[in-house]
Coordinates of C-alpha atoms in Angstrom, one line a residue:
X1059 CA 25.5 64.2 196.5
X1060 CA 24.7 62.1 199.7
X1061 CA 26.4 58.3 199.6
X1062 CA 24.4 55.4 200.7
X1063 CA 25.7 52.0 201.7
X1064 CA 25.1 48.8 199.2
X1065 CA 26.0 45.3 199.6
X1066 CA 25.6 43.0 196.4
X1067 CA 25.6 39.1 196.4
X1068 CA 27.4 37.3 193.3
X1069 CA 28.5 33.9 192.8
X1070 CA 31.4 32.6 195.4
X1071 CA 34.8 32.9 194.1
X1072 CA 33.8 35.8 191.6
X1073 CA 33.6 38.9 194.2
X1074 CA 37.1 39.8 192.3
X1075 CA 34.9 39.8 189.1
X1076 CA 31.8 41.7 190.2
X1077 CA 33.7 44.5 192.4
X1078 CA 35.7 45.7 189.2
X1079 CA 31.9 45.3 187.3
X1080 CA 30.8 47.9 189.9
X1081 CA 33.6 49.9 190.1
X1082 CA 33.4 50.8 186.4
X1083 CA 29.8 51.2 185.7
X1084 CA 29.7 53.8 188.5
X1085 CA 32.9 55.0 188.4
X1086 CA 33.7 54.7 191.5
X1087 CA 37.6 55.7 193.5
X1088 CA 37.9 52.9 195.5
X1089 CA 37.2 49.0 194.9
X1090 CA 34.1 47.2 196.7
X1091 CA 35.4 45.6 199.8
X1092 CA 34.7 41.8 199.3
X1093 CA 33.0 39.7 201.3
X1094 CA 31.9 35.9 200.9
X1095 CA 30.0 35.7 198.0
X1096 CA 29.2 39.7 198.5
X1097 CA 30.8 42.8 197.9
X1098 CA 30.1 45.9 200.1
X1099 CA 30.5 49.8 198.6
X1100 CA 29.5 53.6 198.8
X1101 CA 27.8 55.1 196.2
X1102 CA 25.1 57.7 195.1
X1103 CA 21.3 56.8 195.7
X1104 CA 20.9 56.5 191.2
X1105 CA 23.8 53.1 191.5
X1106 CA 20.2 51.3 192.4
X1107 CA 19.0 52.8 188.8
X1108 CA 22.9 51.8 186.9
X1109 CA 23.7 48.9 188.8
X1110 CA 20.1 47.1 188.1
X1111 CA 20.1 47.9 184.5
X1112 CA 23.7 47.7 183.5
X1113 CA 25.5 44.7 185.7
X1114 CA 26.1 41.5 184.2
X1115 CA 28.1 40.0 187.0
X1116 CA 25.5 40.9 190.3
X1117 CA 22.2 39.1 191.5
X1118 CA 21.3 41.1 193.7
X1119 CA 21.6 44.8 195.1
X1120 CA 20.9 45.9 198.4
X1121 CA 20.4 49.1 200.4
X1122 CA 22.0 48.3 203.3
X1123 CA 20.9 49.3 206.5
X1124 CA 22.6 47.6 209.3
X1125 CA 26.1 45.9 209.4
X1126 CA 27.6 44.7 213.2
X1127 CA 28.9 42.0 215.9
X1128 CA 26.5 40.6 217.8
X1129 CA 26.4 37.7 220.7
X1130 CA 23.0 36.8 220.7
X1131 CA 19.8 37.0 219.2
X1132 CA 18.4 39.8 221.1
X1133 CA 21.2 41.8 220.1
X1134 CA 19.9 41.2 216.6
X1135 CA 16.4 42.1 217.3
X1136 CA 18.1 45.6 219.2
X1137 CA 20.1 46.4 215.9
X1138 CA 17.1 45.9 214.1
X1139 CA 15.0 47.8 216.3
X1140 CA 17.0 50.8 216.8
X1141 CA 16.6 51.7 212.4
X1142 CA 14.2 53.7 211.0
X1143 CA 12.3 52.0 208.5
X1144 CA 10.1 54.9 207.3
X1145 CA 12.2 56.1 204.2
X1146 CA 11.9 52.3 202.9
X1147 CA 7.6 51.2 203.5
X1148 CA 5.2 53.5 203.3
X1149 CA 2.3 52.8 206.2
X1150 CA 0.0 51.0 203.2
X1151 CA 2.8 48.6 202.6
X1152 CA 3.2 45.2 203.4
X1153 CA 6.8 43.9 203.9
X1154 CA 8.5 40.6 204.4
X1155 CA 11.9 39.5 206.0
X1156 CA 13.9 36.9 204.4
X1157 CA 16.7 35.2 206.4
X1158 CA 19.7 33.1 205.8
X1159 CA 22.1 31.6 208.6
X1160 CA 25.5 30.7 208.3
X1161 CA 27.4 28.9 210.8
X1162 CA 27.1 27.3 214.3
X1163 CA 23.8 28.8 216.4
X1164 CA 21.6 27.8 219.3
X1165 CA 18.4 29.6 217.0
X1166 CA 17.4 29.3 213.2
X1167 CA 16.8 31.4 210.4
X1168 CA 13.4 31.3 211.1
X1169 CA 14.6 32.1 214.4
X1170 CA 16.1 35.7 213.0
X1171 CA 13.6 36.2 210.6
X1172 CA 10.7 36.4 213.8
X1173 CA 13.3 38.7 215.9
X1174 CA 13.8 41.2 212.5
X1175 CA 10.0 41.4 211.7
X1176 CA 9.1 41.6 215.0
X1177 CA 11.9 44.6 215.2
X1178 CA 10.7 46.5 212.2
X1179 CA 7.2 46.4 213.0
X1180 CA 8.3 47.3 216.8
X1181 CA 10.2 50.8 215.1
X1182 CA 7.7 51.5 212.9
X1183 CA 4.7 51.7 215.5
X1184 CA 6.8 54.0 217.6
X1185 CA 7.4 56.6 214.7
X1186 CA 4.4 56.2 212.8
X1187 CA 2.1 54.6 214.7
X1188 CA 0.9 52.3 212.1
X1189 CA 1.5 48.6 212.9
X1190 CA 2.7 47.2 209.4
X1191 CA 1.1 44.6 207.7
X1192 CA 3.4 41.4 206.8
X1193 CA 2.9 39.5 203.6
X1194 CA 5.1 36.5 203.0
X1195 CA 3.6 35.7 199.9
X1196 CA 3.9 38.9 197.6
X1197 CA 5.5 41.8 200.0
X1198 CA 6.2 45.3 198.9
X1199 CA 9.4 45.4 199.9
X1200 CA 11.5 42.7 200.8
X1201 CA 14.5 43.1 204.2
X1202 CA 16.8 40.6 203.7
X1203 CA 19.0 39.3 207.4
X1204 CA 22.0 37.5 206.5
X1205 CA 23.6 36.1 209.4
X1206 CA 27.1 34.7 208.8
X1207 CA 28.7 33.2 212.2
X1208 CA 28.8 36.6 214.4
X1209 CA 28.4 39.3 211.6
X1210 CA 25.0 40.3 211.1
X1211 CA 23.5 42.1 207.9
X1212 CA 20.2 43.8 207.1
X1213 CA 19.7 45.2 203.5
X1214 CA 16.3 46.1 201.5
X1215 CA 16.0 44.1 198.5
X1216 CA 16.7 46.3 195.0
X1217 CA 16.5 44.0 192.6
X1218 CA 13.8 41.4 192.9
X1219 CA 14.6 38.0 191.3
X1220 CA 18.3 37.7 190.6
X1221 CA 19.6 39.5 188.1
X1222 CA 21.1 36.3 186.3
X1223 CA 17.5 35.5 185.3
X1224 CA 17.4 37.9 182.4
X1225 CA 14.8 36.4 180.8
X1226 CA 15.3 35.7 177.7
X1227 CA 16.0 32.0 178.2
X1228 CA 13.0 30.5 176.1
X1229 CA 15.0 26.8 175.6
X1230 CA 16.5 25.6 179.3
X1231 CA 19.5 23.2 178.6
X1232 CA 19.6 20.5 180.9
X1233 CA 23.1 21.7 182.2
X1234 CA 22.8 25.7 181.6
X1235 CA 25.4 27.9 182.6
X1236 CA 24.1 30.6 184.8
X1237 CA 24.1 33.9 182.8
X1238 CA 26.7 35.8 185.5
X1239 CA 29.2 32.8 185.9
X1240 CA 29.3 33.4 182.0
X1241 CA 29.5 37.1 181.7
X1242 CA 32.5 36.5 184.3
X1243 CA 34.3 34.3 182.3
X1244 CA 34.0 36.4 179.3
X1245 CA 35.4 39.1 181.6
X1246 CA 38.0 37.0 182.2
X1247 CA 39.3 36.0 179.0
X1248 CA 39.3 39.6 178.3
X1249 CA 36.3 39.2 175.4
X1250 CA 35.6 43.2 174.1
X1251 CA 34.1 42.3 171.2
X1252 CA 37.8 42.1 168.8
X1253 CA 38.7 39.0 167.5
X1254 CA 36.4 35.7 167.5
X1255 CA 34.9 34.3 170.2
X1256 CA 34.2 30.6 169.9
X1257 CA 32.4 28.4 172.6
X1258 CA 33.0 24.9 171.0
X1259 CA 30.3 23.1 173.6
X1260 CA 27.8 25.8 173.4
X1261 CA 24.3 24.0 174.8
X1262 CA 21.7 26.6 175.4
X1263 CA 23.9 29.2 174.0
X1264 CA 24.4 31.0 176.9
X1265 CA 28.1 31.7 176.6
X1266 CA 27.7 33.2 173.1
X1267 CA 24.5 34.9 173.7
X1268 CA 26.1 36.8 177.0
X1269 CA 29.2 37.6 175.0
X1270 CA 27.2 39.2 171.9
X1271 CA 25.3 40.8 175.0
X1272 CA 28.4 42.5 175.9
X1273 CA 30.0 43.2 172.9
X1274 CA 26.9 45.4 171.6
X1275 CA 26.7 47.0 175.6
X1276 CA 23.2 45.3 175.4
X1277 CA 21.8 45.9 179.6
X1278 CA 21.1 42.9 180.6
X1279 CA 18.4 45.0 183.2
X1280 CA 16.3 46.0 179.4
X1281 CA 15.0 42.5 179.5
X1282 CA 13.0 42.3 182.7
X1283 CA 12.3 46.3 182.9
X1284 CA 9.1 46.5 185.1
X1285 CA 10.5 43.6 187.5
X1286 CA 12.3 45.7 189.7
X1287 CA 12.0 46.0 193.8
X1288 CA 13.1 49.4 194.0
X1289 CA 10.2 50.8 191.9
X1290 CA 8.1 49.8 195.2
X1291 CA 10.1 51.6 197.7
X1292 CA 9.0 55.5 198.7
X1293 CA 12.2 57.6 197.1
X1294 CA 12.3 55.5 193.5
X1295 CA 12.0 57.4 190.7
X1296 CA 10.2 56.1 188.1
X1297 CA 10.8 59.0 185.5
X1298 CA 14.7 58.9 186.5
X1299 CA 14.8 55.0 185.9
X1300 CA 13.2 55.2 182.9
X1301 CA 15.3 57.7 181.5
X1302 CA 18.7 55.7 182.6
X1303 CA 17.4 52.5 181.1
X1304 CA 16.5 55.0 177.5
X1305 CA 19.8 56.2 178.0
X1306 CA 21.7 52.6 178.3
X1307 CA 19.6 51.3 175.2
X1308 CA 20.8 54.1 173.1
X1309 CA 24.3 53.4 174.0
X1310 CA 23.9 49.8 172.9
X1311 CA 24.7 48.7 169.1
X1312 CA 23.7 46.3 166.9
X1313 CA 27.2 46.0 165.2
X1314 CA 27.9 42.5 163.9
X1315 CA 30.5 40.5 166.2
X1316 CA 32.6 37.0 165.2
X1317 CA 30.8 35.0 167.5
X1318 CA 30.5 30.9 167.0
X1319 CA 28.6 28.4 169.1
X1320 CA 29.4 25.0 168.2
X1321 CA 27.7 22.0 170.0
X1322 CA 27.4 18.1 168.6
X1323 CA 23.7 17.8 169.2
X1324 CA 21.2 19.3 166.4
X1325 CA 18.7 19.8 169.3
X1326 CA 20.9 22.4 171.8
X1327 CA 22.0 24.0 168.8
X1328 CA 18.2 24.6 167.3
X1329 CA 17.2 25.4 171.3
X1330 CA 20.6 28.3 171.2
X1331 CA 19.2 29.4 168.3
X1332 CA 16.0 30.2 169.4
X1333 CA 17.3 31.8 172.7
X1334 CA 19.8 33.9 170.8
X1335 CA 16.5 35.0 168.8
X1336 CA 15.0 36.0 172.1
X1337 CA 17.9 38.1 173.2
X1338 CA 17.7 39.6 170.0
X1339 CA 21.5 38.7 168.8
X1340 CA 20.8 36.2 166.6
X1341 CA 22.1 37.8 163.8
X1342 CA 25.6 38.0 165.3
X1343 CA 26.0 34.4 166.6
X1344 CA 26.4 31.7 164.0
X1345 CA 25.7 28.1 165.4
X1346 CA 27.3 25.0 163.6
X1347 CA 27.1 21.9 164.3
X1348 CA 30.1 19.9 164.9
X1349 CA 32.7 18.1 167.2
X1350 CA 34.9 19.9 169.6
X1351 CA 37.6 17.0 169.3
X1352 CA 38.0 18.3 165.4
X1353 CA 37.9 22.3 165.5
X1354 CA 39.5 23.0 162.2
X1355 CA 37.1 20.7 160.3
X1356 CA 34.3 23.4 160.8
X1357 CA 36.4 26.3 161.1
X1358 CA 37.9 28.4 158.6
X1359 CA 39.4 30.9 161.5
X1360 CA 41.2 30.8 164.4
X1361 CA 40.2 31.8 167.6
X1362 CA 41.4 34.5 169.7
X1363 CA 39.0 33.8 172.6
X1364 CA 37.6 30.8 174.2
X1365 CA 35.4 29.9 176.8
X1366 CA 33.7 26.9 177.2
X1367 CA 31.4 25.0 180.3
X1368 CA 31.9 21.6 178.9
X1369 CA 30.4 18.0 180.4
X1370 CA 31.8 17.7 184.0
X1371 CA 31.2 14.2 183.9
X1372 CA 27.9 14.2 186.1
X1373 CA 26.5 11.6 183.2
X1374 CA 30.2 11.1 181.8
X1375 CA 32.5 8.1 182.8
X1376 CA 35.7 9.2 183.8
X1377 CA 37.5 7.6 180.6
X1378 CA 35.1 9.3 178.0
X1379 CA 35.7 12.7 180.0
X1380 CA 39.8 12.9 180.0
X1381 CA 38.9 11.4 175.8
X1382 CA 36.7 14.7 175.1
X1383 CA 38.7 16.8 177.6
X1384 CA 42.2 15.9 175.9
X1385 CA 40.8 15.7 172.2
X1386 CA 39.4 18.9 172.5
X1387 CA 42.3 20.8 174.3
X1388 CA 44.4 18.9 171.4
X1389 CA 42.2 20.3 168.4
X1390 CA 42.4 24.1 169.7
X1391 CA 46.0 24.0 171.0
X1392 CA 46.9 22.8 167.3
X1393 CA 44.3 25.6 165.4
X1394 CA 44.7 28.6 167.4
X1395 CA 48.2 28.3 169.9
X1396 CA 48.9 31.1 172.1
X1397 CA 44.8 32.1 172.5
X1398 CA 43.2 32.2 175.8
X1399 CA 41.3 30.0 176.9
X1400 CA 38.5 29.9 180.4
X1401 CA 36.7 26.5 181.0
X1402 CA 34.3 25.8 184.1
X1403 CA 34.4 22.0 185.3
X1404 CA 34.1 20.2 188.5
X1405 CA 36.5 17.4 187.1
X1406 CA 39.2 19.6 187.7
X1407 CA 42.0 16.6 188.4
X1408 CA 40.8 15.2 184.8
X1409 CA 41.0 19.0 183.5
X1410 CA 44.7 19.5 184.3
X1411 CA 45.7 16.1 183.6
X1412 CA 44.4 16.5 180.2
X1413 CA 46.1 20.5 179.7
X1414 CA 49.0 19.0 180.8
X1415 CA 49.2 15.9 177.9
X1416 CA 47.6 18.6 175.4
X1417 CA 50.6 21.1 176.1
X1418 CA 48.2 24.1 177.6
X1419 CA 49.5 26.4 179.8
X1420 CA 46.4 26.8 182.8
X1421 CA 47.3 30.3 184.3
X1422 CA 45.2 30.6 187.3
X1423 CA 42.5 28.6 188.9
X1424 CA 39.4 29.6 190.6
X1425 CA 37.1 27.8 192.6
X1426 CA 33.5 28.8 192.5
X1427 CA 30.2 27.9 193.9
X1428 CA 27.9 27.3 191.1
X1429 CA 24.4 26.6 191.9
X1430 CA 25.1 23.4 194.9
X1431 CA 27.9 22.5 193.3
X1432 CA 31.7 23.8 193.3
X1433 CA 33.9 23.9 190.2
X1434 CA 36.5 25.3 188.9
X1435 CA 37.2 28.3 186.6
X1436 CA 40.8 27.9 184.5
X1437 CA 42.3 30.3 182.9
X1438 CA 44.6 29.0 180.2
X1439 CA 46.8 29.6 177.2
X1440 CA 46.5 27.3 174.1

């Protein structure tokens, strides 16, 4: 079977995360190379079909078509220019290029994004004689040009909107969690489903909903299934797709998992509730109400598995954070010792202050780009 070259963008500081996501789900012998905030890999033409239904960690999943050096712009609009772009738009399509531009650049991404089009439309003439039609607006297939200092990339969009908006969000927390960075923290605390997972500041409910998500092998892809790019693009297979997604939904369970959300406001916890409803796991999360500075006042079991995105202080004073950071770490170091622990914060000087006068053992540290802001992932033992 004939291997095609991908690229996938995830969140910066989990590539580690997402390559050994992709590895398993396809099986594949060696590891994704990783890249910033990407991860590159060979694979068979059906990972489009797998990797779209079945990831929990990827946002988006590109063909890619081009990957080099170059010194100016016109050697970007020659890479471009030498592809063939026929297996990709059909002559009735419409197609768009989006561009991003890291680094230092006498042009602009608008800059690229002119040379690219101008390139596909240039190659496509010559072979077909057709002059394609661009649509910014709604385009039939999206080429995505990511230049990053001297390396340039050109990929066809997959997936269509990132893959972390599943879509079953009905109730947006003020401060949600995106749905990957979660998945990757349950990942890294090692959450399969055994034991009880507790998320003691749960909001929306993300973090509970995502781990009942993966503890049932619910694909995340079964909740947006007609939203995919690839079912515009000339080779897709509808039937195929369809039979892969049939195939993942049948693997899934609805086996009952010890899952708690616990939050101190009546109104995230009735707005978790409702999006727990919406993912369909509602009957395998139960959502108290209660402080995370007293644990074993609401619990009559101790957790093996914890992960939490608690306050980071954006609307907390500096005092009241290092109160609810140590009075929290305090509670679950003295209910459940020795279980792990992954928190997200961007107070990461408060964090290990108050691990440190709490008596938990942090274990690694990650830092990670989350939406505009970077924060830190610990890994701790209670």
């Amino acid at each position: 079977m004939e291997e095609k070259a991908f690229f996938a963008t995830t969140v910066m500081g989990l590539e580690d995360v997402c390559a050994g996501e992709v590895q398993r789900i396809l099986g594949l012998s060696e590891r994704p190379e990783l890249g910033r905030g990407r991860i590159f890999f060979r694979g068979p033409l059906e990972a489009i079909y797998e990797l779209n239904i079945r990831a929990r960690t990827l946002h988006k999943l590109f063909l890619l078509l081009h990957r080099g050096r170059f010194e100016s712009l016109r050697d970007i609009y020659l890479a471009a220019r030498r592809l063939d772009y026929t297996d990709i738009i059909r002559p009735d399509q419409s197609f768009a290029i989006r561009a991003e531009r890291v680094g230092q650049h006498d042009f602009t991404s608008m800059d690229v994004a002119a040379q690219v089009g101008q390139a596909v439309i240039d190659s496509y003439t010559a072979s077909r004689g057709v002059r394609l039609k661009v649509n910014l607006d709604e385009p039939d297939v999206e080429i995505y040009a990511f230049v990053r200092d001297d390396e340039f990339l050109l990929g066809v969009n997959t997936t269509g909107p990132s893959l972390h908006k599943r879509g079953y969000r009905v109730f947006k927390h003020p401060a949600a969690l995106r749905t990957s960075v979660a998945a990757a923290m349950l990942y890294l605390a090692g959450w399969d489903g055994r034991g009880l997972l507790l998320d003691p500041m749960c909001g929306g409910g993300t973090i509970p909903i995502e781990g009942a998500l993966m503890a049932r092998k619910v694909p995340p892809g079964s909740f947006r299934r007609g939203e995919f790019a690839f079912l515009s693009l000339p080779f897709a297979d509808e039937e195929e797709f369809s039979r892969r997604l049939e195939e993942a939904l049948r693997a899934a369970s609805k086996d009952r998992f010890n899952i708690i959300g616990m939050d101190k406001f009546r109104a995230y916890l009735d707005g978790a509730t409702r999006n727990a409803r919406s993912a369909g796991v509602e009957d395998t999360i139960t959502f108290v109400q209660g402080d995370a500075t007293r644990l074993a006042d609401y619990l009559a079991e101790a957790p093996t598995h914890v992960v939490v995105n608690p306050p980071y202080g954006v609307r907390f004073k500096l005092r009241g954070l290092m109160r609810l950071y140590k009075g929290f770490l305090s509670s679950l170091s003295n209910l459940a010792p020795g279980c792990r622990l992954v928190l997200i914060t961007a107070a990461k000087g408060t964090f290990r202050r108050a691990a440190e006068g709490a008596g938990v053992e942090v274990l690694e540290e990650r830092r990670i780009l989350h939406g505009d802001m970077w924060a830190s992932i610990f890994i701790c033992r209670a």
